[in-house]
Short mmCIF file of C-alpha atoms in Angstrom, two decimals:
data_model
loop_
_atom_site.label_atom_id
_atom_site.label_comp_id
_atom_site.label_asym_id
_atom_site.label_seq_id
_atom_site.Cartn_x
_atom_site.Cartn_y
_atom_site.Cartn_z
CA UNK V 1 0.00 0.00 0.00
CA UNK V 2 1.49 3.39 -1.04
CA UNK V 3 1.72 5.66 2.30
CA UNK V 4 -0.13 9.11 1.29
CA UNK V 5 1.92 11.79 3.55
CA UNK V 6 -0.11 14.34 5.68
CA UNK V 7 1.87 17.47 5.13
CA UNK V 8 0.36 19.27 8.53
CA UNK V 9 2.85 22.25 7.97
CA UNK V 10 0.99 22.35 4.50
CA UNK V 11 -2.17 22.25 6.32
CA UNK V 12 -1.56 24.97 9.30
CA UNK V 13 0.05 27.59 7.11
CA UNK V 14 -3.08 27.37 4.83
CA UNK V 15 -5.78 27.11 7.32
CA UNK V 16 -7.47 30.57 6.07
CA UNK V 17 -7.86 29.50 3.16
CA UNK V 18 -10.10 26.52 3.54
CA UNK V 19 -11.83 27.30 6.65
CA UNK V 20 -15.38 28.06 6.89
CA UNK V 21 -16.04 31.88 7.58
CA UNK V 22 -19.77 31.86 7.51
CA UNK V 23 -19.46 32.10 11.19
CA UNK V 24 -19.87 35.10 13.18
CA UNK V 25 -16.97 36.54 15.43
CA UNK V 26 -18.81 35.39 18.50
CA UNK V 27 -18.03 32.18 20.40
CA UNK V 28 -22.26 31.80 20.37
CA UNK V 29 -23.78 29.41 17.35
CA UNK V 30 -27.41 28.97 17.50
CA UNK V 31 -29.68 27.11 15.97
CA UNK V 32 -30.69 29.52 13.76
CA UNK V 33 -27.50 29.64 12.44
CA UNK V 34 -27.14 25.69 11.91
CA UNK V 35 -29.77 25.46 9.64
CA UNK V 36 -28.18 28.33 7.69
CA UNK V 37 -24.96 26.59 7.80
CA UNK V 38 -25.66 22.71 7.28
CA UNK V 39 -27.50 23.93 3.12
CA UNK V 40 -24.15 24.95 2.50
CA UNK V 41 -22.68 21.16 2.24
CA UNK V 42 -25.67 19.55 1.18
CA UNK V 43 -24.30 18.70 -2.28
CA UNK V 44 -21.56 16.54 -0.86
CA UNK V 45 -23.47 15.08 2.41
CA UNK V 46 -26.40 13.67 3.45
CA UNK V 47 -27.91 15.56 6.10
CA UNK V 48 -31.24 14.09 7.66
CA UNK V 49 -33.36 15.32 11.10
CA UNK V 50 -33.00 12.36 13.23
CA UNK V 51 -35.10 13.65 16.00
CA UNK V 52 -36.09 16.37 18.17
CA UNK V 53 -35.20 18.69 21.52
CA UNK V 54 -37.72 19.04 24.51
CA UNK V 55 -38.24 22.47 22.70
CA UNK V 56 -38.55 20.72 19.16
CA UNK V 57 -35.82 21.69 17.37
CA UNK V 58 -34.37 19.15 15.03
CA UNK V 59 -31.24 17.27 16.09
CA UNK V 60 -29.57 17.14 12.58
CA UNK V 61 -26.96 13.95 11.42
CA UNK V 62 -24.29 14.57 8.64
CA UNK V 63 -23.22 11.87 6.58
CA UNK V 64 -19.84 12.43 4.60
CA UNK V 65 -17.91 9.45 2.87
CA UNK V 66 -18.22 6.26 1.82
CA UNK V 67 -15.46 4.32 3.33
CA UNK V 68 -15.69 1.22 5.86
CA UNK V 69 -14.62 2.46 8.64
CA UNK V 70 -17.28 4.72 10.16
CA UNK V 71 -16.28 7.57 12.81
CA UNK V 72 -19.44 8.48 14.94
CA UNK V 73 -19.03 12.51 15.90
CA UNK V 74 -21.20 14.92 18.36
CA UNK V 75 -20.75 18.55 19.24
CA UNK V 76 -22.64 20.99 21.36
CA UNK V 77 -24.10 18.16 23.47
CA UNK V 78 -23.11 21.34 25.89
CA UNK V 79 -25.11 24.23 24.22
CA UNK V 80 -22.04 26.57 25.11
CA UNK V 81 -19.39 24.43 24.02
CA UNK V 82 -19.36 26.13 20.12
CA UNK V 83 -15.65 25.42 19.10
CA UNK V 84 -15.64 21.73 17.91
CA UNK V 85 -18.62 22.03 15.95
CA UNK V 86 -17.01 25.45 14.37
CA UNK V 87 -14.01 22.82 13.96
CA UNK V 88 -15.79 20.29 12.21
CA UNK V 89 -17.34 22.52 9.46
CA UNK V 90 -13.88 23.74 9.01
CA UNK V 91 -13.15 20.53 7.95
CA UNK V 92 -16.49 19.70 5.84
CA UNK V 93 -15.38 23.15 4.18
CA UNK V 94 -12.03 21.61 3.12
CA UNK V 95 -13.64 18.52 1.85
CA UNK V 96 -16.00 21.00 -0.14
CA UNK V 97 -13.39 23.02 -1.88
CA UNK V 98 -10.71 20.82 -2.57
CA UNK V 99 -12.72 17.05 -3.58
CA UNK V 100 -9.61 16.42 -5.52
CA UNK V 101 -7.09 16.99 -3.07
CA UNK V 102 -5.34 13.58 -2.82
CA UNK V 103 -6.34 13.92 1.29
CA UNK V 104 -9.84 14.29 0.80
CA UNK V 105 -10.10 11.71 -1.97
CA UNK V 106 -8.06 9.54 0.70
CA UNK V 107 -10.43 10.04 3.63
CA UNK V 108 -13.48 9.60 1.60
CA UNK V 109 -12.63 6.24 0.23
CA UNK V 110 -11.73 5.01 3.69
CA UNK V 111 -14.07 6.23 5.61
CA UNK V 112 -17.69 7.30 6.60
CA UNK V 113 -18.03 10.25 8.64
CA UNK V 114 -21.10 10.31 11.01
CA UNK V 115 -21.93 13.70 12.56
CA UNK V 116 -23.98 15.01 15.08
CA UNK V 117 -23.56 19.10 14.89
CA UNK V 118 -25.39 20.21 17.77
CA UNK V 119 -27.09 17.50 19.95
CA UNK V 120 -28.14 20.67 22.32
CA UNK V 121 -29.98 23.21 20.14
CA UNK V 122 -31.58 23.95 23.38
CA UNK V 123 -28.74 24.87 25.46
CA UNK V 124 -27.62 26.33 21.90
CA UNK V 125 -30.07 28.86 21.84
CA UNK V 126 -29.31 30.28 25.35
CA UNK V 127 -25.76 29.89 25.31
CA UNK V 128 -26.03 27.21 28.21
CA UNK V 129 -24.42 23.79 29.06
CA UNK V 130 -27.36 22.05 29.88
CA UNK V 131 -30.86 21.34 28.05
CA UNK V 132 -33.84 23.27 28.66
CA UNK V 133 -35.06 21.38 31.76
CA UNK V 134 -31.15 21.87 32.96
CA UNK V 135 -30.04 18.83 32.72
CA UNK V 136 -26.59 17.58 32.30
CA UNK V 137 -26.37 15.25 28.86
CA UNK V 138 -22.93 14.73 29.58
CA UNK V 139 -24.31 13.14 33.34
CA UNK V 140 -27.34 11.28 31.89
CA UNK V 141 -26.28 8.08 30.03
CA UNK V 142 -27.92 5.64 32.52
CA UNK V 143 -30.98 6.81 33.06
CA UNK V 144 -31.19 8.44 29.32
CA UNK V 145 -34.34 10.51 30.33
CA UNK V 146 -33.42 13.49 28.02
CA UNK V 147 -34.45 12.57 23.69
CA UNK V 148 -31.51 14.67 23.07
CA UNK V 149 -29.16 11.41 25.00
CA UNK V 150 -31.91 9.10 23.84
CA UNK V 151 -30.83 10.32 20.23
CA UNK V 152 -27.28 10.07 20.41
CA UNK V 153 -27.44 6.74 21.79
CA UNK V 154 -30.02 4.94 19.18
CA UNK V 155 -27.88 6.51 16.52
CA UNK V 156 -24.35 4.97 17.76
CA UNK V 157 -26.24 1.49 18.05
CA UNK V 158 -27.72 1.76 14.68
CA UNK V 159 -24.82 3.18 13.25
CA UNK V 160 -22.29 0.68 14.80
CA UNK V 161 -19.19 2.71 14.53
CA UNK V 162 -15.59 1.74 15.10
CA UNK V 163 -14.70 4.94 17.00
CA UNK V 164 -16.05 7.59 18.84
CA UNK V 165 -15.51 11.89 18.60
CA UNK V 166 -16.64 13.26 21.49
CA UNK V 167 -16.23 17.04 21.28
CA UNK V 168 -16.21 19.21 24.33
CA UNK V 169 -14.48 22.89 24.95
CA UNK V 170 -12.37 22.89 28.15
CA UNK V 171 -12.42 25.63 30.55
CA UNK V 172 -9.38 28.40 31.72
CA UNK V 173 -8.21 26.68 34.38
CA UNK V 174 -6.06 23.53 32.53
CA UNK V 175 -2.60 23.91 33.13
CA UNK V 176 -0.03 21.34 31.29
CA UNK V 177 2.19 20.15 34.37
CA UNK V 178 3.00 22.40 37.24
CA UNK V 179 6.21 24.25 36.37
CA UNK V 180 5.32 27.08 34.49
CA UNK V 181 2.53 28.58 32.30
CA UNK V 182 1.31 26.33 29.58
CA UNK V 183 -2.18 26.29 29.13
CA UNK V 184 -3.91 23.28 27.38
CA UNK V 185 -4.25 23.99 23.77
CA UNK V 186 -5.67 20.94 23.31
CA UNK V 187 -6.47 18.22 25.86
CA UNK V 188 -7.26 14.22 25.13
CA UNK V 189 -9.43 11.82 27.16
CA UNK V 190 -9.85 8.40 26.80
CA UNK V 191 -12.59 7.30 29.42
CA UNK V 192 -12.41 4.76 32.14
CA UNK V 193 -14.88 1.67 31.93
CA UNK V 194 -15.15 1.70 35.94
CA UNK V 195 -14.21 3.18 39.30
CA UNK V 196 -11.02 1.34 40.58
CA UNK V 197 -8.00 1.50 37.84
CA UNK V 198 -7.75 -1.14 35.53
CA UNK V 199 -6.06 -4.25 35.60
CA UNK V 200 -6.58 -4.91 32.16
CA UNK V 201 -7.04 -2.32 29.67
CA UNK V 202 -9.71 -3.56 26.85
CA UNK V 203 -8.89 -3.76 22.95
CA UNK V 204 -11.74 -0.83 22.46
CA UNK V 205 -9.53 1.54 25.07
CA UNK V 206 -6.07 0.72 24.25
CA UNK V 207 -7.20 1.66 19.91
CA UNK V 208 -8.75 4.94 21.42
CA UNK V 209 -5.57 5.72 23.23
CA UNK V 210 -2.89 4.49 20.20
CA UNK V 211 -4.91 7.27 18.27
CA UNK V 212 -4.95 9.72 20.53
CA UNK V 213 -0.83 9.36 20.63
CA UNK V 214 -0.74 9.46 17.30
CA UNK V 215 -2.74 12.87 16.91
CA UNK V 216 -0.72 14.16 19.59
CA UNK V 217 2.43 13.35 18.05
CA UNK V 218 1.46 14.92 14.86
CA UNK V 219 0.22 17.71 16.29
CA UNK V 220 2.76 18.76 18.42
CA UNK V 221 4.99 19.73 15.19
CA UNK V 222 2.57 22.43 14.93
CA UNK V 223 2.56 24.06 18.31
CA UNK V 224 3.56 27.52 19.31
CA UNK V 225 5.88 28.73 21.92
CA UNK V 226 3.28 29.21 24.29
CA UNK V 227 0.74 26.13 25.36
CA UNK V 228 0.93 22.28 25.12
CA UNK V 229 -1.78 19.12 24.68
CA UNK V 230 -2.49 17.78 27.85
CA UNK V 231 -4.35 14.51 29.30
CA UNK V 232 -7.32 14.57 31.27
CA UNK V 233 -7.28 12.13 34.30
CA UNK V 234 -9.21 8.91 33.25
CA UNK V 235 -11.47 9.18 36.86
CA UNK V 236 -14.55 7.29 36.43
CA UNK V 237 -17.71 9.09 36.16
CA UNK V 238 -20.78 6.50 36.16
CA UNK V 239 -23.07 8.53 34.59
CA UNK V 240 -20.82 9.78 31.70
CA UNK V 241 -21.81 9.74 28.42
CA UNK V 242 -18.14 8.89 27.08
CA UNK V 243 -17.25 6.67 30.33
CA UNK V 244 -20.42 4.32 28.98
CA UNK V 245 -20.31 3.97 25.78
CA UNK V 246 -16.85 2.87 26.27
CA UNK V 247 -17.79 0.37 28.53
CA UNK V 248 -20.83 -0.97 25.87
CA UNK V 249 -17.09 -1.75 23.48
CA UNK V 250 -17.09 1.88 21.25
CA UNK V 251 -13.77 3.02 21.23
CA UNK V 252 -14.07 7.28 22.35
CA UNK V 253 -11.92 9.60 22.57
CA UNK V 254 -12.92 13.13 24.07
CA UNK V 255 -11.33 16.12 22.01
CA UNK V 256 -11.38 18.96 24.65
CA UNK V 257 -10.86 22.55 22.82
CA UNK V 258 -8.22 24.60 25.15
CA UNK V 259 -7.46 28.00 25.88
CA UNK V 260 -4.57 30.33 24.47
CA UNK V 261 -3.56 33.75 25.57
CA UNK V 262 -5.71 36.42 23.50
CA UNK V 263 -7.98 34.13 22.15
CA UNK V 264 -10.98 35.11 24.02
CA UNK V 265 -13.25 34.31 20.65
CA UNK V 266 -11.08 30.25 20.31
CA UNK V 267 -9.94 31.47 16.64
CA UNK V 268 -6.70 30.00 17.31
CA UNK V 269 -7.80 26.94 19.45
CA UNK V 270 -10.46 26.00 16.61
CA UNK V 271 -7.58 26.14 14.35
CA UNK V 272 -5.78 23.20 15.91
CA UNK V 273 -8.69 21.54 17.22
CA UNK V 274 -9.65 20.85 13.16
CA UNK V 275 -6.34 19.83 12.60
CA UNK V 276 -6.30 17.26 15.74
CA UNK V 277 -9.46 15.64 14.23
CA UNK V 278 -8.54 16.01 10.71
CA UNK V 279 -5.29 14.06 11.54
CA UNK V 280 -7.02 11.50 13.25
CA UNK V 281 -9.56 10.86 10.36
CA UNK V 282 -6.10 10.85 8.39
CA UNK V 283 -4.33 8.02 10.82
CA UNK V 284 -7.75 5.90 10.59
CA UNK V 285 -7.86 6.37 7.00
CA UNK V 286 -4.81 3.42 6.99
CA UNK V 287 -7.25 0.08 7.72
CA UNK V 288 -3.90 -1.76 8.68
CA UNK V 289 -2.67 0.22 11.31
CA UNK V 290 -2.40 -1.64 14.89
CA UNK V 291 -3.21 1.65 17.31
CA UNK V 292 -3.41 -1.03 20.22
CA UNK V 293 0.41 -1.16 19.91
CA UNK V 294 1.16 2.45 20.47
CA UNK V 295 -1.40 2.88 23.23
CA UNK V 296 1.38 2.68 26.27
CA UNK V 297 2.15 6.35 24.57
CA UNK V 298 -0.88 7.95 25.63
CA UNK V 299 0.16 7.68 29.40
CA UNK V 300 3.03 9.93 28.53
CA UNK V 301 1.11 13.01 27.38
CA UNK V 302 1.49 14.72 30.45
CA UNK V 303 -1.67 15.37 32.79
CA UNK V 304 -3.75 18.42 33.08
CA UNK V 305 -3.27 20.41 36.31
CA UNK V 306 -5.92 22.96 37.69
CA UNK V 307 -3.09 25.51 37.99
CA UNK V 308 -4.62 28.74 36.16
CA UNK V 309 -6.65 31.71 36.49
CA UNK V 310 -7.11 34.01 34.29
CA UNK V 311 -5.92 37.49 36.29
CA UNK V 312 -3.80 37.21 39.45
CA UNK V 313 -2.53 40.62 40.73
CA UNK V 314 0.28 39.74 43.20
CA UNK V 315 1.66 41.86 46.18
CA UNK V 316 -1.36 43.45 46.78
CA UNK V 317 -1.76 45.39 50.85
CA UNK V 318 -4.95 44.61 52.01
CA UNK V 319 -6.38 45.81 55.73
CA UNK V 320 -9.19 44.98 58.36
CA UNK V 321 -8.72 46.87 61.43
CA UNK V 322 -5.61 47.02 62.78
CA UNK V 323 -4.01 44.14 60.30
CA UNK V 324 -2.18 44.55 56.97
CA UNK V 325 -1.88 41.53 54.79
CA UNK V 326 -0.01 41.13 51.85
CA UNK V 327 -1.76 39.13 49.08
CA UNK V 328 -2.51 37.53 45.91
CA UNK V 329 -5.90 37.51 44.40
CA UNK V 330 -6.66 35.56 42.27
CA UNK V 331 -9.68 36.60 39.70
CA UNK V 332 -11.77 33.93 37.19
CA UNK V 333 -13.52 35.39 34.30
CA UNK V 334 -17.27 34.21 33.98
CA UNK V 335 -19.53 33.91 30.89
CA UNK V 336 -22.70 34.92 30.98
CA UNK V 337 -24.87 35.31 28.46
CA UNK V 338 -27.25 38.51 27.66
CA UNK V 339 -30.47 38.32 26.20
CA UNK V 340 -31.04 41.34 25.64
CA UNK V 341 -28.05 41.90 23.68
CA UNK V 342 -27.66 38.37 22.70
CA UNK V 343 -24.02 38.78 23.52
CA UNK V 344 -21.62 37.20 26.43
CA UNK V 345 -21.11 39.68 29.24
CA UNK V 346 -17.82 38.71 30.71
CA UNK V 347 -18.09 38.92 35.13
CA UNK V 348 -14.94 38.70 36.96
CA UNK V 349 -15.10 36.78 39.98
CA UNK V 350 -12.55 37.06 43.09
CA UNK V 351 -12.21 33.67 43.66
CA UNK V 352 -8.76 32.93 45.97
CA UNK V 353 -6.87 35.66 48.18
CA UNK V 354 -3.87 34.53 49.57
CA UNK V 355 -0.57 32.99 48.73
CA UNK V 356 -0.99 32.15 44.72
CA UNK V 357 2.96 31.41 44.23
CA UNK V 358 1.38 28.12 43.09
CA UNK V 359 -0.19 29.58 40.52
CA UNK V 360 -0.49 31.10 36.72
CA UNK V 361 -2.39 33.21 35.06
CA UNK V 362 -3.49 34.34 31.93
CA UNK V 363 -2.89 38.03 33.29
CA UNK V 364 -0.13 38.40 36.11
CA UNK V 365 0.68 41.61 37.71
CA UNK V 366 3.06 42.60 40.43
CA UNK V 367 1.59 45.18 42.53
CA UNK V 368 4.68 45.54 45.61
CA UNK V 369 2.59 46.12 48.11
CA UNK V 370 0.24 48.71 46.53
CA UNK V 371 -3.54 49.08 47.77
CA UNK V 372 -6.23 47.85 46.34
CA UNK V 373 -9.39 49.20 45.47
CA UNK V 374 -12.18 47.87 44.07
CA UNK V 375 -13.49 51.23 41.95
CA UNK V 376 -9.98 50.37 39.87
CA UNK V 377 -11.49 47.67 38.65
CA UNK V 378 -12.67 48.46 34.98
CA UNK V 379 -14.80 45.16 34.61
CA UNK V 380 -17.36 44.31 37.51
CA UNK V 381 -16.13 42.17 40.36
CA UNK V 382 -18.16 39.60 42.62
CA UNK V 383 -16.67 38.29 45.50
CA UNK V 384 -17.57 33.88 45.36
CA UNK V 385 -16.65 31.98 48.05
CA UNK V 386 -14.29 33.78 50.13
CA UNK V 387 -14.36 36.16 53.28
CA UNK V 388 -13.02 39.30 52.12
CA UNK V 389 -11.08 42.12 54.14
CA UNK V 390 -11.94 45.70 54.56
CA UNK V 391 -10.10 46.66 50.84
CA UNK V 392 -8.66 50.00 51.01
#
């Protein structure tokens, strides 16, 4: 078999070029804008309503390829988690404009893509993790009360796929190791099967995890200065979506969209997050390669830490009575979203004071002792979890 070569340099200096930019410059995508987007591709896929939300919206599946190995993809199962579907029509985009790039003819013949865009149009619409009665889809695959799960999980076991993309957005807070600042561009999870670890790691886990080292390998060519993939820990959640399906024998692997500095919008984390998947529809492409071999690899992508914030001002005098302290605080940036101006208002939350030496951030300031007061603050502050001194 002739090896086709996946020129990722190729790929990552002409990103622009092939990337869908239908998309608005917010991180929001509704479903008002899905059914805009999904008539754009339907000359090449087959796109069929394959159920409906509590609110009855359509839950839409994309069909691209004709290969035998089938790939079974959701997005949005969080209604705020936009960046992996905006990913994903990146790469239906590529397939679009360039059908006779040897790549695309290469996947196509190989495989069948199966893609849930937004299993949340719900949560979509609001800008919300959860569905409209609030619950969690990621936390409901045992009792698989809400359609939306109930969807998702008739359509793997009709489908039958040999692997699963499960595509999630990761919060601020992922550090890679606990050294230095290097946020999680990207961060890989292949899910446990039960509680205690494993004495035995199935076939279906240890071909998840040989592709996941591949992808990271490939991908790391590619990264900047700044950032590096990171590994989620494998604890066991029961009521997982990704944690069961593994255990019913569908290989999954959880593609978790980081953070970068200045990248408030994900332009540059959507960027590699196509790339990751398009490199692992590349690597699956190849019938005959054994990922079970490579899967001891995985364990040395290097864990996540909870080791950022994303503003800590440091050396900051602070007072109550008679008592001077000098402190870190440490300040979270929360999303909320604004009906009125359908728009994401951005709240800063104090959520640490203390000794932070332990810690990065996004934004870090040295402050030598200066007071500080609140009315400096350009962006509104709330105060979560924390008794806070008399600030001067």
């Amino acid at each position: 078999m002739i090896m086709l070569d996946l020129d990722i340099h190729y790929l990552f200096k002409n990103y622009n070029f092939f990337k869908e930019k239908s998309f608005n410059s917010s991180k929001i995508f509704k479903y008002s804008e899905l059914l805009k987007m999904i008539k754009t591709y339907e000359n090449i896929c087959s796109i069929v309503p394959v159920g409906t939300s509590i609110e009855n919206r359509k839950i839409f599946k994309i069909q691209w390829g004709s290969g035998p190995c089938k790939v079974f993809i959701w997005s949005q199962m969080h209604g705020n988690e936009t960046t992996g579907t905006k990913a994903m029509f990146d790469i239906l985009h590529f397939f679009l404009k360039e059908k006779n790039h040897d790549l695309v003819k290469f996947i196509r013949k190989n495989l069948t893509i199966l893609f849930i865009p937004m299993l949340n149009p719900d949560g979509s619409e609001k800008y919300q993790r959860r569905n409209a009665v609030n619950i969690d889809l990621n936390r409901d695959a045992i009792r698989l009360q809400s359609p939306e799960i109930q969807i998702l999980f008739y359509e793997i076991q009709y489908s039958n796929p040999n692997i699963l993309f499960n595509l999630h957005d990761q919060r601020s807070i992922y550090n890679v190791g606990n050294k230095n600042f290097n946020p999680a561009i990207l961060s890989f999870l292949c899910p446990s099967v039960k509680e205690e670890k494993d004495t035995k790691i199935s076939h279906e886990r240890k071909k998840a995890m040989g592709l996941i080292a591949f992808i990271e390998k490939k991908i790391k060519s590619i990264l900047p200065n700044i950032g590096s993939i990171g590994r989620f820990s494998d604890e066991f959640y029961p009521t997982a979506t990704g944690d069961n399906l593994q255990r019913k024998g569908y290989p999954c692997i959880l593609f978790e969209a980081g953070n970068y500095p200045k990248d408030p919008k994900k332009d540059i984390i959507r960027k590699y997050n196509a790339l990751s998947i398009l490199i692992g529809f590349y690597f699956l492409s190849f019938q005959k390669i054994d990922f079970e071999k490579e899967y001891s690899s995985y364990f040395t992508i290097p864990e996540n830490t909870k080791k950022l914030l994303d503003k800590i001002y440091r050396g900051i005098e602070i007072q109550r009575g008679k008592y001077q302290f000098l402190v870190d605080i440490g300040i979270r940036n929360i999303e909320k979203f604004n009906f009125v101006k359908n728009d994401i208002d951005l709240i800063s939350k104090i959520v640490d004071i203390g000794d932070l030496s332990n810690f990065f951030a996004y934004e870090d300031s040295i402050f030598h002792g200066k007071k500080f007061h609140l009315k400096e603050i350009n962006n509104p502050i709330i105060i979560e979890n924390i008794e806070l001194f008399d600030i001067l």
